[in-house]
C-alpha positions in Angstrom: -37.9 -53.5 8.5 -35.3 -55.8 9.9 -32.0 -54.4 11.5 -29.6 -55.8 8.4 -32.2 -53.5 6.4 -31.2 -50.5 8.6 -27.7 -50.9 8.4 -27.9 -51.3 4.4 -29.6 -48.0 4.1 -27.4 -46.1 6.2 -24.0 -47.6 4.7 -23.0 -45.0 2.2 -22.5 -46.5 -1.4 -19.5 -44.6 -3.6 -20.5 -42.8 -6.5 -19.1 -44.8 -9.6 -15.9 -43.2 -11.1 -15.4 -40.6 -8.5 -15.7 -42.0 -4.9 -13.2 -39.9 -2.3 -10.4 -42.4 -1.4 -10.4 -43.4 2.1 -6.3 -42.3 2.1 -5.2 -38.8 2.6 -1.7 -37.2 3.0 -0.8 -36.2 6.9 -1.0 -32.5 7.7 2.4 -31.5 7.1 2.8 -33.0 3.7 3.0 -29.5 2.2 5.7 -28.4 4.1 7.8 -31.9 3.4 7.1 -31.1 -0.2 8.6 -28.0 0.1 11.7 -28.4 2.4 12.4 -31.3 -0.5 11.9 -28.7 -3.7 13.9 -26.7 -2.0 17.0 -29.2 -1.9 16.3 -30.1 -5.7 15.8 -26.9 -6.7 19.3 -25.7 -4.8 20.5 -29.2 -6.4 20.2 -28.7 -9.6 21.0 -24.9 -9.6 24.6 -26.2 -7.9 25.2 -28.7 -10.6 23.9 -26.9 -13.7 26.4 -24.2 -12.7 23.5 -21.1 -11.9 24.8 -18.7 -9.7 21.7 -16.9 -9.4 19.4 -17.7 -6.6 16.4 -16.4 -8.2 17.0 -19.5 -10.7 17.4 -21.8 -7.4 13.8 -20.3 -6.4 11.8 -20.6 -9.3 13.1 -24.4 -10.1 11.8 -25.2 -6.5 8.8 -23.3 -7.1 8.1 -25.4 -10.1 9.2 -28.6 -8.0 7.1 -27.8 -5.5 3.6 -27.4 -7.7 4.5 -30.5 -9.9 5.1 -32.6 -6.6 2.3 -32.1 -5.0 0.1 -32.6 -7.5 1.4 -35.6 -8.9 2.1 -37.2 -5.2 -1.5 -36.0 -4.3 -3.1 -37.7 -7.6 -1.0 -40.9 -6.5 -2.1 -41.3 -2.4 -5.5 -39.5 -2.6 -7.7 -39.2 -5.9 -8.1 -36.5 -8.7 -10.1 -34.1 -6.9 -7.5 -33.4 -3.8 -4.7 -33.3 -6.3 -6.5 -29.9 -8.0 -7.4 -29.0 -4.8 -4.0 -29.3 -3.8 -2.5 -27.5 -7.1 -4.2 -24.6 -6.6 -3.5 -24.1 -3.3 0.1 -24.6 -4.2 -0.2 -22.0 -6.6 -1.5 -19.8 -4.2 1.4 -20.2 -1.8 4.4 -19.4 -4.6 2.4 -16.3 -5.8 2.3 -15.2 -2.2 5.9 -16.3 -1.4 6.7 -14.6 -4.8 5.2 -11.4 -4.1 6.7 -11.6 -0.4 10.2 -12.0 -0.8 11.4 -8.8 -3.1 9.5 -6.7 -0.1 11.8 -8.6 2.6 14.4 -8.2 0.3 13.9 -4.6 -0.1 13.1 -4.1 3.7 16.3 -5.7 4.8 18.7 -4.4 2.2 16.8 -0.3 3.0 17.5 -0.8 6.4 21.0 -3.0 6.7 22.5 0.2 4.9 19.9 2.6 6.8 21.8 2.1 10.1 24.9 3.2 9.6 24.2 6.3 10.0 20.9 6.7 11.4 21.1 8.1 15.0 20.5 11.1 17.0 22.8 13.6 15.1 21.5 12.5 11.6 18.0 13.1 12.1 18.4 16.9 14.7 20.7 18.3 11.8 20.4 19.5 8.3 23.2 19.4 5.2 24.4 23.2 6.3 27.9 23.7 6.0 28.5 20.1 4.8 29.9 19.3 1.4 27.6 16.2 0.2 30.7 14.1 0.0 31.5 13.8 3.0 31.1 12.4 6.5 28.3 14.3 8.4 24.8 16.2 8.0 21.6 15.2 8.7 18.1 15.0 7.5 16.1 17.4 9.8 15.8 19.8 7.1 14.1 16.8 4.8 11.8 15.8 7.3 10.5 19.7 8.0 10.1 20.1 4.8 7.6 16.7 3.9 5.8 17.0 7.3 4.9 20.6 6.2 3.7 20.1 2.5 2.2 16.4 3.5 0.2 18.4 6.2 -1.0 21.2 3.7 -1.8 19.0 0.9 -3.6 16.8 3.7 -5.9 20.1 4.8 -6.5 20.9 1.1 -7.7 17.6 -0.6 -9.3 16.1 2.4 -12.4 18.6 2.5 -12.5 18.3 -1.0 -12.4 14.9 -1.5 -14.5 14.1 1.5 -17.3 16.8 0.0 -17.1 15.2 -3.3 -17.6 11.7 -2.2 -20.4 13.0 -0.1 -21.9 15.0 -3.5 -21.7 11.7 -5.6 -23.4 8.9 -3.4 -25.9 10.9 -1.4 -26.7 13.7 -4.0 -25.1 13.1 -7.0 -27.7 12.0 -10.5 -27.6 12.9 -14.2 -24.8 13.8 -16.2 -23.0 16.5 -13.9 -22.4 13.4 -11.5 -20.9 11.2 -14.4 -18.8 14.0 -15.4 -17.0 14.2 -11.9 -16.9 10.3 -11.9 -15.2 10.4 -15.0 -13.0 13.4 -14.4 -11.6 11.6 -10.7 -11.1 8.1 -12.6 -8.6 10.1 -15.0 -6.9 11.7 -12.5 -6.8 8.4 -10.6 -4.1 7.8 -13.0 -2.7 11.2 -13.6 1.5 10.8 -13.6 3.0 13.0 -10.3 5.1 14.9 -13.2 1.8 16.1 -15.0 1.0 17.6 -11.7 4.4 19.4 -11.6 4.2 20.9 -14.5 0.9 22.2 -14.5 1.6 24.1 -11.3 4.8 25.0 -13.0 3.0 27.0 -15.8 1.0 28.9 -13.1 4.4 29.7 -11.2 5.8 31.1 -14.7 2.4 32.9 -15.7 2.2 34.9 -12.5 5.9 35.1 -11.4 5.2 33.1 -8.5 8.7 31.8 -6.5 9.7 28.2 -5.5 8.0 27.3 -2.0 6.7 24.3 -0.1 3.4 25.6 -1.2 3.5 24.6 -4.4 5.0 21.3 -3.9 2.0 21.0 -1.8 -0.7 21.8 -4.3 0.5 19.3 -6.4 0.7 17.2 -4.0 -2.8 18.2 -3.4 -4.2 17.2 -6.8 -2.3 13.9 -6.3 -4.6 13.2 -3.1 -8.0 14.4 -4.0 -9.2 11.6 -6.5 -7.3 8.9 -3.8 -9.9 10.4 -1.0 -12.7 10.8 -3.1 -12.7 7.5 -4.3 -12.1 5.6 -1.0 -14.5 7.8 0.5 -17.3 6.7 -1.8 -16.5 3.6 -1.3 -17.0 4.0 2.1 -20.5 5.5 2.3 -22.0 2.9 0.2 -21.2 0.4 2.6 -23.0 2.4 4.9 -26.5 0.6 4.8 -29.8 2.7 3.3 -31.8 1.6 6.5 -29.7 3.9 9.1 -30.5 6.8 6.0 -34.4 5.8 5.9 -34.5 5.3 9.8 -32.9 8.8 10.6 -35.2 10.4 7.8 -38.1 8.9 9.2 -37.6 10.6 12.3 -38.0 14.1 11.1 -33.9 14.7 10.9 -33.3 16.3 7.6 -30.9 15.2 5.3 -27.8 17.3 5.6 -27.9 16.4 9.9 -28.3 13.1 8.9 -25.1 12.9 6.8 -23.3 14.4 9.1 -24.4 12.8 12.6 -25.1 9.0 10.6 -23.6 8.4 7.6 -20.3 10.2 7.7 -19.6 8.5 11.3 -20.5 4.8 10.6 -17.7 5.1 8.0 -15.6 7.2 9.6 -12.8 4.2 10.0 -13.0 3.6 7.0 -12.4 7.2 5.1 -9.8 7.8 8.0 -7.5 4.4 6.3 -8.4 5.8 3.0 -7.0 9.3 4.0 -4.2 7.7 5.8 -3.4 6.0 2.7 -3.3 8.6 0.1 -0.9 10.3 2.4 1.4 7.9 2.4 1.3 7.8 -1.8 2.1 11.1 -1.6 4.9 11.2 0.8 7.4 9.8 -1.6 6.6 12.0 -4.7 10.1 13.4 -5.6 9.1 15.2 -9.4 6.7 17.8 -8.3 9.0 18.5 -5.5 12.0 18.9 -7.8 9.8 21.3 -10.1 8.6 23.5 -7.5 10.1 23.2 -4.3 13.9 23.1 -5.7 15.5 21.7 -2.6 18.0 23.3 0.0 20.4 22.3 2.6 19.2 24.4 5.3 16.2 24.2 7.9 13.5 26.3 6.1 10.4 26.0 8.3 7.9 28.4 6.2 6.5 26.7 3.7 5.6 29.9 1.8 8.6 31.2 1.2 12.0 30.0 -0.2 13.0 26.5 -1.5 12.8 23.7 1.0 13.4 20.1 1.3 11.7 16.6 1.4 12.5 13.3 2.0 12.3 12.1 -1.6 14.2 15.2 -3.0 17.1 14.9 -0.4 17.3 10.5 -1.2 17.7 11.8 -4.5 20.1 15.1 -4.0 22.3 12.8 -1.7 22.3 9.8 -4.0 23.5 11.6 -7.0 26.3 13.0 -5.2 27.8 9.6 -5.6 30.4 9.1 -2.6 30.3 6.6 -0.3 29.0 9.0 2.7 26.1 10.4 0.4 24.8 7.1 -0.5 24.7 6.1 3.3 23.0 9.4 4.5 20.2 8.6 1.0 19.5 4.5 2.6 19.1 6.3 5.8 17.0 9.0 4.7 14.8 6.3 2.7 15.0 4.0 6.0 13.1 7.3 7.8 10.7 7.4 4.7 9.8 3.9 5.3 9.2 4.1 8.8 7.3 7.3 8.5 4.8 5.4 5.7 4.9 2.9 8.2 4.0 4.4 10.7 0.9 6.4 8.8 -0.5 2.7 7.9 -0.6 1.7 11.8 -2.3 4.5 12.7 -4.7 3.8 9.8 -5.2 0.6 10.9 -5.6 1.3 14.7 -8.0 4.2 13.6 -10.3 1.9 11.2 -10.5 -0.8 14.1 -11.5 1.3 16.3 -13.7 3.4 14.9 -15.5 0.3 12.9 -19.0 -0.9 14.3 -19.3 -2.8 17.3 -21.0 -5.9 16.6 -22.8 -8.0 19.3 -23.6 -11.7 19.8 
């Protein structure tokens, strides 16, 4: 075979009707494209007369998917141009989804700050009329660390047990029953929850305490953990089961010293998770806990405070110093759910398996 031969075979021939053009669009076309919706979008928002800069957003949005397609289709071929669409699509559904959070971050914690110091969060609301200057939130923050933590110590064993019942034990009807029964009160409203501890509080005469806002609470958390437990130990692979069984180790140690472990990081994020959906509740606390303005550190007697309840108390007060001490006390929520999802994170990274080369 001669040398011209060679070189035939290895030239590439394009595929009739859909070869890739040799032309593409330089790296940061997107970005032009953008940066030049943008100015058309603001453009015509300006010249039609629309004050409202969601308008100005969406018109670029469009802009922006209709450009690069139809710039894409003209320098490269068909197939880049969908490519390119979706990808386009992508990026406004993100930036869509991204900017009322910012929005809602910055507007939270702009009005947060005013009064969000030292004295606010070492004081309660005794002795201070709710409109005005003064107070603080110390009560509030008592008062959702201590029903948080019971509800935590109540639905985490049960939830973690359950989840355990359902993958490793769990067949035949009784299992799909409790399936069935968590998926419904996945979706159980926080009011439902109220009330029904609410009817038990009239039945026996039972007083407003932290420690029924914290049962509800409670039955709020325990389908969350249950299902992102089970989740979590069917990732755990059948082999570590069969390899510990094999050994002699019965069952139960073998839950406990294999399974439960390896998926420890992730039912610690789950848990750390379903605390933080319960941290802002406000109805069941309103029901059962009734609120207060003093520090009331036993949660199984009298009425006491929460975060949610006093955002609420303060805002519908209505003066100007009420609604500051309500950003700020919702600025302190933030940070507190904040805070919960680090810890979730650093926990699940370092309890997840090592992996070697």
């Amino acid at each position: 075979m001669s040398h011209t031969a060679v070189q035939e075979r290895r030239t590439p021939t394009p595929e009739r009707g859909g070869s890739l053009s040799a032309r593409s669009l330089p790296r940061g076309a997107q970005a032009v494209f953008a940066l030049v919706s943008v100015a058309l979008g603001v453009g015509i928002g300006i010249v039609a007369g629309w004050e409202s800069r969601i308008q100005w957003g969406l018109i670029s949005a469009l802009l922006f998917v209709t450009i690069s397609y139809v710039i894409t289709s003209a320098v490269e071929n068909k197939r880049q141009a969908k490519d390119r669409l979706a990808t386009s699509i992508v990026w406004v559904c993100f930036i869509l989804a991204v900017v009322p959070l910012f929005s809602l971050l910055w507007v939270t914690v702009s009005r947060g700050v005013k009064v969000l110091d030292g004295y606010f969060l070492s004081h309660s609301m005794a002795g201070v009329p709710g409109f005005e200057p003064g107070g603080g939130v110390y009560h509030a923050i008592v008062g959702t660390l201590e029903q948080v933590g019971i509800a935590t110590a109540i639905s985490v064993p049960i939830g973690l047990m359950t989840a355990v019942y359902l993958v490793e034990y769990g067949k035949g009807a009784l299992a799909k029953a409790v399936t069935f029964f968590v998926d419904v009160m996945t979706g159980i409203p926080s009011i439902v929850a109220g009330l029904f501890l609410l009817s038990i509080m009239l039945m026996f005469d039972l007083q407003p305490s932290g420690l029924m806002g914290a049962l509800a609470l409670a039955i709020l958390m325990i389908p969350v953990v249950v299902r992102s437990t089970e989740e979590m130990l069917k990732l755990v692979p059948n082999e570590l089961r069969e390899a510990s069984l094999a050994l002699g180790v019965p069952k139960y140690r073998t839950i406990l010293k294999v399974v439960i472990p390896t998926a420890l990081g992730g039912i610690t994020t789950g848990v750390m998770l379903a605390i933080a959906r319960i941290a802002g509740e406000t109805a069941p606390i309103m029901l059962l806990v009734f609120g207060g303005q003093l520090i009331n550190a036993n949660p199984f007697e009298g009425a006491q405070s929460s975060l949610p309840f006093y955002i609420w108390e303060q805002y519908r007060v209505g003066s100007e110093a009420s609604y500051d001490r309500a950003w700020a006390a919702a600025l302190v929520l933030i940070a507190f759910v904040m805070i919960l999802n680090l810890v979730a994170r650093g926990i699940a990274r370092w309890k997840a398996p090592k992996t070697g080369r």
